[in-house]
């Protein structure tokens, strides 16, 4: 085979397919310690381990939420944390039909000689780390590559470096039993129009799938986590149907049918925007050989964080808020979401931060 | 758009989709003067223009044949020939709901320093030639790239040269209104097994789609003409279901859903083998976002040629033989072929010629 079929092949295929189950999606709860610190400071909560544990417990034990999820991406610290009852988070998720995943990249570094373009670190000893994570119960991984749109960006160097980094990460994961989520995020920053974003997204995805093929990655045992195709952050917004059309067209032109599911990142979109766009894609009358679902971080947690404010007495309310977003996105994967159902103003707040770094 | 949007875009998309109509396929009748000479010699017919014209008239006026076809690929000479009634072949085809196509490559030449690998010529003045062919009524084109499997083959050079040659040809066609059929044929010659063929096919197709993306080709306005995935000619045969499984999997891993149809070449397969394999693919229950059809030369004409033997009194019987194969393949595109076609003289005969040159 052109694809490497190791001892984990059947399991990888099964896991990837399960994560792509229609009606379910991924909660990206893998904020690094530094990043979760920023979130906490926005709600005046101290960035200490017990608070980080409390937030994740709030999310995972929200009544009714887990059935809307097929996976949760964790940061390393969380992989080894427990509920206040003493049950490992990993076990709690598994018992509720949710697969634990793990962020494995080590952030971005600048590419010298470019205009602020980056590549992603994390390949050193990645195999050994994956083995540890598999033992701890993780069954999928995530690695975020970042590209930007500018006058001369993304450069050929940036595209090649990021595509190849993703491919190396992906095959190492598969060698060690983890389904790799391939995430080539093209940032929304800029004043470009949706056509420019579409062109760049297609070029980047084409390079990514060539690299995955070169590295013998088994596509049936992977997932893709791309940006939606939208106008730049400084440009006028467009309707969800327009975003849906450009996004699905870009994917139809580049993502082989062997990939079981596409799990969108939300970027700087508000909770409501992200849901409506996902919904529009699933309603679109165009042949889609992969399922289209979510892998949202901010777009699932924003209003929940605000409702919690770090206070024990707010946990119930915050969990109810979280369920609303989970259900909305679950419906969106089926094209059944009815906008405005939640009526929560926080849900419409843009989550865009210029030059966002995790 | 990453894809180049020519003034012909809508027409290209409509024509490509039409060629992929379920129940229809392509008759490859584009044998060059030299190649048709070999065919005619095998039935003791002189290779003169009137005989070449007579053969094509036999094929295009065969009762019941045209409804099974969406396209016919022609050699340049044939594009300007007429029936004995004085009607242009191109008009007969169009009136019969069949799109005329044109072979535009100028054969292969060796790549120095390789072990008999080749690249394909024909880019010089191609734009001008395409314009003329469009004026003459052609609406699609064909360019055959050839790769082989060996100890060290296909080499990276051969893959790259052929993929980028196909991409250049494809975008030039689209600039001039012709749907390009992209044909990266991997020869069946050799003693390798089906897994080797699958690995090479996946690698070659991945390179082709990267090249097409780099050259801004509009995938929705193209067709793919690949080899089926089979064991080498010197290896033991396998069942149609096995060929179907390996072939469709290779395509799922490499061919974007934006491509409307895949029209297989028959290589050295017998008429009956080719039909059965195509049928098995269409019966396979798996993701197939493109239609799977035929673009057969020898596998449609072999028994017809033998029956005709160049004699006027055999024309009717020869036309019936062609109809039998057309109907069988039409059913195969729907997965409904029952294997009960009245086998004409030579229908089960292998058409493999070692290191076949057109």
XYZ file of C-alpha atoms in Angstrom:
716
model
C 0.000 0.000 0.000
C 0.974 3.556 -0.472
C -0.463 3.957 3.041
C 1.378 2.554 6.068
C -0.829 -0.109 7.571
C 0.603 -0.772 11.024
C -0.768 -2.814 13.926
C -3.181 -0.024 14.872
C -4.743 0.376 11.408
C -8.170 -1.110 12.164
C -8.440 0.769 15.451
C -7.439 4.060 13.828
C -10.063 3.649 11.124
C -12.747 2.777 13.673
C -11.856 5.674 15.984
C -11.741 8.241 13.192
C -15.110 7.045 11.910
C -16.641 7.235 15.376
C -15.422 10.772 15.964
C -17.094 11.708 12.669
C -20.507 10.326 13.787
C -23.280 12.648 12.536
C -24.831 14.461 15.496
C -21.563 14.565 17.416
C -18.408 16.646 17.423
C -15.329 17.606 19.389
C -14.883 19.920 22.358
C -11.439 21.485 22.106
C -10.510 21.883 25.766
C -6.757 21.712 25.148
C -5.803 25.270 26.060
C -2.225 25.328 27.301
C -1.553 26.702 30.770
C -0.630 30.062 29.301
C -3.686 30.287 27.092
C -6.194 29.207 29.724
C -4.605 31.914 31.876
C -5.803 34.550 29.387
C -9.305 33.100 29.486
C -9.308 33.096 33.256
C -8.106 36.656 33.559
C -11.029 37.753 31.372
C -13.371 36.423 34.095
C -11.112 37.356 37.019
C -10.216 33.817 37.979
C -6.770 32.863 39.268
C -4.748 30.610 36.988
C -4.010 27.752 39.372
C -4.309 24.018 38.922
C -7.452 23.625 41.011
C -9.278 26.217 38.915
C -8.162 24.583 35.701
C -9.432 21.277 37.104
C -12.701 22.864 38.196
C -13.396 24.328 34.757
C -12.810 21.043 32.967
C -14.911 19.160 35.517
C -17.705 21.695 34.952
C -17.579 21.059 31.218
C -17.284 17.276 31.256
C -19.982 16.659 33.862
C -22.547 19.017 32.290
C -25.783 17.024 32.181
C -26.718 16.089 28.613
C -23.556 17.486 27.060
C -21.464 14.373 26.494
C -24.002 12.690 24.160
C -23.401 15.634 21.779
C -19.683 14.918 21.746
C -17.583 12.160 20.181
C -14.259 13.509 21.445
C -12.584 16.022 23.737
C -9.076 17.354 23.098
C -7.081 17.694 26.298
C -3.914 19.465 27.324
C -1.339 17.153 28.919
C -2.071 18.301 32.463
C -5.760 17.483 32.085
C -5.045 13.981 30.791
C -3.884 13.079 34.292
C -6.467 15.033 36.317
C -9.513 13.626 38.121
C -13.027 14.695 39.051
C -13.631 15.823 42.635
C -14.905 12.246 43.234
C -11.449 11.005 42.342
C -12.313 9.552 38.931
C -9.776 10.185 36.161
C -11.260 12.529 33.563
C -10.164 10.101 30.875
C -12.221 7.280 32.380
C -15.222 9.529 32.917
C -15.180 10.534 29.248
C -14.681 6.986 27.982
C -17.559 5.682 30.108
C -19.775 8.269 28.463
C -18.848 7.410 24.867
C -16.436 10.301 24.424
C -12.941 9.639 23.140
C -10.086 11.508 24.882
C -7.625 13.277 22.613
C -4.364 15.073 23.317
C -2.695 18.210 21.987
C 0.836 17.182 21.051
C 2.401 20.187 19.360
C 4.709 22.550 21.225
C 3.570 25.817 19.742
C 4.885 27.884 16.834
C 8.220 29.523 16.103
C 9.000 32.147 13.463
C 10.435 31.164 10.107
C 13.498 33.365 9.648
C 13.449 35.484 6.539
C 9.681 35.530 6.289
C 7.208 38.221 7.226
C 6.123 36.741 10.553
C 5.270 33.315 9.209
C 5.677 30.328 11.503
C 6.241 26.623 11.680
C 5.118 24.302 14.481
C 7.406 22.451 16.896
C 6.912 19.129 18.638
C 8.395 16.321 16.541
C 11.263 15.487 18.920
C 10.456 12.282 20.850
C 6.910 12.564 19.601
C 6.697 8.790 19.147
C 7.593 8.126 22.760
C 5.165 10.799 23.974
C 2.360 9.319 21.868
C 2.977 5.917 23.438
C 2.619 7.450 26.908
C -0.549 9.251 25.915
C -2.010 6.059 24.427
C -1.302 4.267 27.727
C -3.057 7.075 29.577
C -6.172 6.531 27.430
C -5.827 9.040 24.586
C -6.910 7.753 21.188
C -6.478 10.827 18.992
C -4.112 13.775 18.810
C -4.039 17.332 17.568
C -1.288 19.478 16.025
C -1.980 23.031 14.944
C -0.130 24.508 11.958
C -0.697 28.204 11.302
C -0.621 30.137 8.036
C -1.530 33.716 7.269
C -2.785 35.666 4.284
C -0.893 38.754 3.227
C 0.547 40.459 0.169
C 3.150 37.713 -0.230
C 1.755 35.214 2.265
C 1.463 32.365 2.667
C 4.888 31.820 1.120
C 5.815 28.559 -0.590
C 8.245 27.917 2.314
C 5.535 28.315 4.916
C 3.141 26.045 3.019
C 5.782 23.352 2.522
C 7.119 23.481 6.084
C 3.709 23.344 7.690
C 2.398 20.633 5.366
C 5.437 18.460 5.951
C 5.363 19.036 9.700
C 1.730 17.925 9.754
C 2.569 14.833 7.712
C 5.463 13.790 9.966
C 3.293 14.332 13.051
C 0.467 12.348 11.462
C 2.465 9.249 10.621
C 4.167 9.192 14.021
C 0.739 9.303 15.672
C -0.506 6.424 13.540
C 2.568 4.347 14.358
C 1.563 4.730 18.004
C -2.208 4.241 17.899
C -3.436 7.833 17.866
C -5.720 9.211 15.136
C -4.058 12.454 13.997
C -6.264 15.507 13.565
C -4.555 17.466 10.816
C -5.039 21.196 11.454
C -3.687 23.668 8.864
C -5.288 26.885 10.123
C -5.306 29.794 7.710
C -5.864 32.811 10.006
C -8.759 35.168 9.313
C -6.657 38.274 10.015
C -6.658 40.676 7.078
C -8.736 42.690 4.662
C -8.900 40.096 1.904
C -12.186 38.866 0.451
C -13.677 35.373 0.634
C -12.303 34.434 -2.804
C -8.765 35.046 -1.609
C -9.367 32.908 1.468
C -10.779 30.163 -0.778
C -7.779 30.220 -3.097
C -5.305 30.076 -0.226
C -7.242 27.358 1.582
C -7.315 25.215 -1.573
C -3.586 25.702 -2.193
C -2.749 24.842 1.413
C -5.005 21.781 1.578
C -3.654 20.479 -1.723
C -0.110 20.719 -0.340
C -1.182 19.035 2.894
C -2.700 16.018 1.133
C 0.324 15.659 -1.130
C 2.543 15.639 1.968
C 0.306 13.106 3.736
C 0.544 10.856 0.681
C 4.346 11.239 0.523
C 4.574 10.210 4.174
C 2.328 7.155 3.707
C -0.357 8.393 6.085
C -3.504 6.206 6.178
C -6.182 8.767 5.324
C -9.031 6.577 6.591
C -7.461 6.935 10.031
C -7.176 10.735 10.092
C -9.444 13.756 10.521
C -9.070 17.230 9.056
C -9.503 20.389 11.155
C -9.539 23.306 8.709
C -10.661 26.902 8.898
C -13.986 27.719 7.290
C -13.625 29.843 4.163
C -14.645 33.377 5.127
C -13.791 37.009 4.309
C -10.869 38.464 6.273
C -11.516 39.895 9.735
C -11.334 43.459 8.381
C -13.756 42.786 5.544
C -17.523 42.869 5.386
C -19.252 39.760 6.658
C -21.242 37.476 4.359
C -24.172 35.136 4.922
C -23.681 31.595 6.275
C -24.860 30.180 2.939
C -22.016 31.947 1.153
C -19.467 30.692 3.658
C -20.928 27.216 3.298
C -20.657 27.241 -0.500
C -17.057 28.460 -0.641
C -15.967 26.159 2.170
C -17.541 22.989 0.809
C -16.286 23.762 -2.716
C -12.739 24.190 -1.400
C -12.953 20.878 0.442
C -14.467 19.035 -2.538
C -11.482 20.201 -4.596
C -8.823 18.995 -2.175
C -9.901 16.497 0.503
C -9.958 12.883 -0.701
C -13.146 10.931 0.056
C -11.102 8.460 2.161
C -11.024 11.047 4.985
C -14.034 10.169 7.194
C -14.694 13.530 8.817
C -13.911 17.212 8.713
C -14.037 18.930 12.126
C -13.971 22.708 11.705
C -12.106 25.120 13.923
C -14.050 28.210 14.885
C -11.203 30.765 14.699
C -12.480 34.103 15.937
C -16.117 33.452 15.104
C -18.779 33.993 17.752
C -20.540 30.924 19.145
C -23.652 31.682 17.093
C -21.783 32.424 13.844
C -19.806 29.202 14.039
C -22.965 27.163 14.608
C -24.879 28.865 11.797
C -22.040 28.377 9.338
C -21.709 24.697 10.207
C -25.466 24.305 9.871
C -25.480 25.961 6.442
C -22.765 23.590 5.239
C -24.767 20.572 6.286
C -27.856 21.920 4.525
C -25.967 22.619 1.309
C -27.134 20.465 -1.587
C -23.685 19.429 -2.803
C -22.176 15.969 -2.612
C -20.035 15.687 0.541
C -18.197 12.348 0.990
C -17.023 13.198 4.551
C -19.093 14.283 7.533
C -18.872 17.954 8.499
C -18.763 18.636 12.204
C -17.115 20.819 14.830
C -13.958 20.951 16.907
C -14.674 24.141 18.789
C -12.850 25.682 21.717
C -13.894 29.267 22.222
C -17.087 28.802 20.225
C -18.308 26.177 22.701
C -16.984 27.649 25.930
C -17.242 31.434 25.734
C -20.650 32.002 27.273
C -20.119 29.092 29.668
C -16.969 30.754 31.009
C -18.781 34.021 31.518
C -21.700 32.323 33.262
C -19.308 30.496 35.607
C -17.075 33.432 36.562
C -15.073 30.985 38.701
C -17.867 30.689 41.292
C -19.149 27.379 42.648
C -22.693 28.708 42.924
C -22.717 29.412 39.160
C -21.737 25.898 38.093
C -25.274 24.701 37.359
C -26.106 27.762 35.305
C -22.820 27.531 33.441
C -23.441 23.864 32.670
C -26.891 24.669 31.304
C -25.299 27.294 29.059
C -22.732 24.777 27.859
C -25.453 22.270 27.020
C -27.196 24.878 24.859
C -24.083 25.309 22.693
C -23.439 21.548 22.538
C -26.995 20.857 21.411
C -26.928 23.714 18.906
C -23.789 22.373 17.274
C -25.026 18.806 17.370
C -28.103 20.005 15.458
C -25.877 21.935 13.079
C -24.040 18.749 12.093
C -27.405 17.462 10.902
C -28.442 20.725 9.224
C -31.259 21.036 11.761
C -30.193 24.056 13.765
C -32.779 26.796 14.247
C -30.965 30.109 14.793
C -31.735 32.277 17.805
C -33.050 29.312 19.782
C -30.773 30.121 22.698
C -31.249 33.894 22.767
C -28.061 34.347 24.751
C -26.324 37.602 23.855
C -22.925 36.303 24.780
C -23.351 33.687 22.076
C -23.250 36.384 19.411
C -20.060 38.002 20.644
C -17.144 37.837 18.281
C -14.200 35.929 19.677
C -11.710 37.385 17.225
C -8.348 38.389 18.625
C -5.883 39.842 16.108
C -2.806 37.674 15.590
C -4.175 35.141 18.060
C -1.499 32.913 19.570
C -2.371 29.962 21.711
C -10.166 31.014 -6.762
C -7.308 28.637 -6.674
C -8.891 27.320 -9.882
C -8.582 29.434 -12.986
C -12.021 30.573 -14.113
C -12.117 30.714 -17.883
C -14.977 32.102 -19.948
C -15.740 28.469 -20.726
C -16.127 27.462 -17.063
C -19.873 26.740 -17.074
C -19.645 24.848 -20.361
C -16.676 22.790 -19.144
C -18.528 21.846 -15.964
C -21.700 20.912 -17.883
C -19.815 18.836 -20.472
C -17.728 16.995 -17.909
C -20.861 16.187 -15.920
C -22.650 15.010 -19.077
C -19.847 12.652 -20.005
C -20.226 11.121 -16.532
C -23.938 10.394 -17.027
C -24.706 7.001 -15.462
C -25.401 4.460 -18.192
C -23.011 6.107 -20.637
C -19.303 6.127 -21.334
C -16.653 6.892 -23.924
C -15.596 5.046 -27.056
C -11.900 5.668 -27.577
C -11.599 5.661 -31.357
C -8.537 7.911 -31.458
C -5.985 5.449 -32.755
C -3.281 7.321 -34.643
C -2.650 6.379 -38.259
C 0.234 4.153 -37.193
C -1.712 2.391 -34.480
C -4.859 1.814 -36.517
C -2.528 0.349 -39.112
C -1.601 -2.419 -36.664
C -5.282 -3.102 -35.966
C -6.157 -3.195 -39.643
C -3.165 -5.419 -40.369
C -4.453 -7.937 -37.832
C -7.588 -8.355 -39.955
C -5.765 -8.091 -43.266
C -7.134 -4.692 -44.164
C -5.061 -2.082 -45.980
C -4.241 1.044 -43.979
C -5.681 3.641 -46.358
C -7.865 6.632 -45.559
C -11.006 5.097 -47.018
C -10.679 2.054 -44.772
C -10.034 4.162 -41.700
C -13.098 6.178 -42.602
C -15.162 3.061 -43.234
C -14.282 1.607 -39.850
C -15.278 4.752 -37.989
C -18.522 5.012 -39.978
C -19.289 1.421 -39.006
C -18.769 2.303 -35.357
C -20.652 5.619 -35.255
C -23.695 4.414 -37.184
C -24.071 1.099 -35.336
C -27.751 0.880 -34.320
C -28.223 1.289 -30.570
C -24.591 2.174 -29.877
C -24.713 5.953 -29.530
C -27.315 5.949 -26.714
C -24.764 3.989 -24.640
C -22.124 6.652 -25.206
C -21.609 10.179 -23.908
C -18.404 10.789 -25.855
C -16.139 9.484 -28.601
C -12.442 10.349 -28.734
C -11.240 11.000 -32.266
C -7.887 11.242 -33.972
C -7.369 14.500 -35.856
C -8.007 12.975 -39.294
C -11.382 11.635 -38.189
C -12.513 15.010 -36.836
C -12.790 16.215 -40.429
C -14.109 13.024 -42.073
C -17.646 12.355 -43.251
C -20.000 9.422 -43.617
C -20.641 7.991 -47.084
C -23.764 10.221 -47.105
C -21.507 13.245 -46.847
C -22.381 14.066 -43.234
C -19.571 15.109 -40.910
C -18.886 12.447 -38.267
C -18.854 15.230 -35.707
C -22.451 16.109 -36.611
C -23.599 12.477 -36.554
C -22.206 12.181 -33.047
C -23.669 15.441 -31.798
C -27.085 14.592 -33.164
C -26.820 11.263 -31.395
C -26.188 12.998 -28.049
C -22.494 12.146 -28.091
C -19.756 14.721 -27.465
C -16.825 14.592 -29.887
C -13.397 14.563 -28.268
C -9.896 14.833 -29.703
C -6.571 13.225 -28.896
C -4.081 16.097 -28.582
C -0.831 14.559 -27.394
C 1.981 13.767 -29.803
C 3.132 10.497 -28.332
C 5.876 9.696 -25.850
C 9.629 10.237 -25.867
C 12.190 8.672 -23.570
C 13.518 10.380 -20.477
C 17.298 10.216 -20.736
C 19.010 8.567 -17.812
C 16.007 6.461 -16.872
C 15.294 2.816 -17.537
C 12.972 3.295 -20.493
C 10.648 5.746 -18.797
C 8.886 8.346 -20.931
C 7.278 11.742 -20.972
C 4.559 12.908 -23.366
C 4.938 15.585 -26.049
C 2.377 17.968 -27.479
C 2.439 21.239 -25.550
C 3.874 23.375 -28.365
C 1.110 25.371 -30.018
C -1.437 23.376 -28.056
C -3.600 26.417 -27.335
C -3.951 27.198 -31.043
C -4.707 23.585 -31.892
C -7.373 23.399 -29.172
C -9.062 26.507 -30.571
C -9.240 24.888 -34.011
C -10.560 21.651 -32.596
C -13.228 23.543 -30.655
C -14.253 25.276 -33.896
C -14.499 21.881 -35.578
C -16.897 20.708 -32.844
C -14.674 18.964 -30.284
C -15.638 19.556 -26.674
C -13.135 17.417 -24.792
C -9.547 16.297 -25.234
C -7.289 13.454 -24.252
C -3.584 13.272 -23.386
C -1.979 10.003 -22.429
C 0.901 9.964 -19.939
C 2.599 6.592 -19.430
C 4.351 5.190 -16.377
C 5.695 1.747 -15.651
C 6.325 -0.396 -12.620
C 9.760 -1.878 -12.140
C 12.562 -2.243 -9.612
C 13.140 1.498 -9.512
C 10.128 2.613 -11.494
C 8.249 4.787 -11.615
C 11.026 7.190 -10.679
C 10.303 10.512 -8.994
C 11.385 12.212 -12.237
C 8.919 10.252 -14.323
C 6.076 10.893 -11.889
C 6.832 14.591 -11.721
C 7.321 15.100 -15.471
C 4.171 13.251 -16.408
C 2.043 14.872 -13.696
C 3.141 18.388 -14.629
C 2.800 17.656 -18.356
C -0.788 16.579 -17.722
C -1.439 19.713 -15.671
C -0.110 22.072 -18.353
C -2.132 20.280 -21.025
C -5.235 20.424 -18.811
C -5.212 24.143 -18.164
C -4.465 24.951 -21.823
C -7.502 22.863 -22.821
C -9.700 24.684 -20.333
C -8.519 28.076 -21.598
C -9.838 26.980 -24.990
C -13.142 25.292 -24.129
C -12.116 21.645 -24.096
C -12.686 19.392 -21.051
C -9.316 17.695 -20.461
C -9.340 13.967 -19.798
C -6.347 13.426 -17.534
C -4.817 10.020 -18.309
C -1.857 8.841 -16.179
C -1.642 5.233 -17.377
C 0.436 2.877 -15.304
C 1.228 -0.059 -17.572
C 0.165 -3.509 -16.457
C 3.455 -5.037 -17.669
C 5.348 -6.864 -14.936
C 5.230 -9.567 -12.295
C 4.230 -7.365 -9.396
C 1.167 -8.046 -7.278
C -1.990 -5.965 -6.918
C -0.694 -4.252 -3.759
C 2.259 -2.870 -5.641
C -0.014 -1.591 -8.389
C -2.230 0.037 -5.767
C 0.697 1.764 -4.051
C 2.059 3.108 -7.330
C -1.367 4.204 -8.544
C -2.005 6.120 -5.319
C 1.381 7.818 -5.489
C 0.930 8.790 -9.132
C -2.610 10.086 -8.673
C -1.605 12.132 -5.605
C 1.135 13.764 -7.675
C -1.326 14.443 -10.509
C -3.820 16.222 -8.284
C -1.088 18.293 -6.657
C 0.091 19.333 -10.122
C -3.453 20.133 -11.261
C -3.920 22.308 -8.170
C -0.594 24.095 -8.783
C -1.678 24.855 -12.346
C -5.093 26.209 -11.289
C -7.059 23.561 -13.166
C -10.832 23.632 -12.526
C -11.407 20.065 -11.340
C -15.162 20.236 -11.900
C -14.351 20.622 -15.606
C -12.039 17.622 -15.938
C -12.278 13.841 -16.132
C -9.809 11.217 -14.961
C -8.832 8.234 -17.128
C -6.800 5.914 -14.907
C -5.773 2.295 -15.102
C -7.713 -0.126 -12.946
C -5.680 -1.532 -10.070
C -4.736 -5.085 -11.035
C -1.894 -7.588 -10.637
C 0.889 -7.297 -13.217
C 0.478 -9.033 -16.570
C 2.857 -11.825 -15.504
C 1.062 -12.445 -12.221
C -1.922 -14.579 -11.345
C -5.293 -13.002 -12.090
C -7.714 -12.074 -9.320
C -11.494 -11.772 -9.154
C -13.298 -8.625 -10.363
C -14.378 -7.906 -6.775
C -10.745 -7.735 -5.677
C -9.856 -5.413 -8.535
C -12.878 -3.302 -7.674
C -11.905 -3.013 -4.003
C -8.300 -2.005 -4.615
C -9.188 0.343 -7.444
C -11.948 2.220 -5.647
C -9.861 2.501 -2.488
C -6.963 3.979 -4.439
C -9.328 6.535 -5.962
C -10.922 7.367 -2.587
C -7.452 8.171 -1.285
C -6.489 10.505 -4.085
C -9.284 11.837 -6.315
C -11.166 14.873 -4.950
C -14.970 14.766 -5.039
C -14.989 17.799 -7.343
C -14.021 15.504 -10.243
C -17.379 14.459 -11.733
C -16.391 11.200 -13.377
C -13.694 8.603 -13.716
C -13.532 6.872 -17.109
C -11.289 3.823 -16.965
C -8.872 2.728 -19.642
C -8.939 -0.975 -20.418
C -5.190 -1.502 -20.915
C -4.651 -5.067 -22.087
C -7.822 -6.490 -20.573
C -10.191 -8.538 -22.725
C -13.574 -7.022 -23.549
C -15.335 -9.227 -21.012
C -12.777 -8.687 -18.216
C -12.942 -4.931 -18.559
C -16.736 -4.975 -18.398
C -16.845 -7.296 -15.401
C -14.324 -5.219 -13.480
C -16.225 -2.004 -14.145
C -19.439 -3.711 -13.103
C -17.905 -4.926 -9.827
C -16.772 -1.390 -9.016
C -20.253 -0.036 -9.494
C -21.701 -2.746 -7.281
C -19.250 -2.005 -4.470
C -20.952 -0.437 -1.462
C -18.575 2.309 -0.459
C -18.076 6.057 -0.916
C -17.917 6.972 -4.593
C -18.544 10.685 -5.098
C -17.600 10.475 -8.812
C -19.321 8.282 -11.359
C -17.296 5.293 -12.604
C -17.495 4.628 -16.304
C -15.460 3.520 -19.315
C -13.224 5.012 -21.953
C -12.422 1.863 -23.872
C -10.646 1.432 -27.180
C -9.659 -2.150 -27.714
C -12.126 -3.402 -25.123
C -15.011 -2.008 -27.165
C -13.755 -2.679 -30.684
C -11.916 -6.000 -30.652
C -14.702 -8.380 -31.601
C -16.234 -5.735 -33.886
C -12.985 -5.506 -35.842
C -12.678 -9.262 -36.166
C -16.271 -9.600 -37.306
C -15.902 -6.820 -39.896
C -12.577 -8.011 -41.338
C -12.842 -5.107 -43.755
C -15.795 -6.565 -45.687
C -18.948 -4.612 -46.552
C -21.115 -7.707 -46.151
C -19.946 -8.042 -42.522
C -20.837 -4.511 -41.486
C -24.219 -5.376 -39.982
C -22.836 -8.246 -37.889
C -19.899 -6.114 -36.818
C -22.259 -3.351 -35.738
C -24.237 -5.853 -33.688
C -21.026 -6.958 -31.998
C -20.275 -3.345 -31.102
C -23.780 -2.867 -29.735
C -23.341 -5.939 -27.516
C -20.202 -4.459 -25.938
C -21.695 -0.968 -25.635
C -24.786 -2.308 -23.899
C -22.719 -4.512 -21.594
C -20.540 -1.584 -20.532
C -23.527 0.714 -20.180
C -24.990 -1.811 -17.739
C -21.639 -2.111 -15.995
C -21.726 1.610 -15.182
C -24.947 0.893 -13.319
C -23.664 -2.300 -11.701
C -26.388 -4.291 -13.478
C -24.326 -6.322 -15.961
C -25.220 -9.966 -15.598
C -22.281 -11.317 -17.563
C -24.615 -12.680 -20.175
C -23.480 -10.645 -23.179
C -23.316 -12.760 -26.295
C -19.578 -13.104 -26.496
C -18.396 -12.052 -29.897
C -15.381 -13.521 -31.594
C -12.459 -12.613 -29.366
C -14.483 -10.996 -26.559
C -12.685 -13.066 -23.956
C -9.301 -12.678 -25.605
C -6.627 -10.808 -23.737
C -5.589 -7.667 -25.540
C -2.321 -7.317 -23.675
C 0.656 -6.424 -25.788
C 3.883 -6.108 -23.825
C 5.114 -2.539 -23.566
C 2.241 -1.407 -25.741
C 2.895 1.655 -27.847
C 0.057 3.589 -29.346
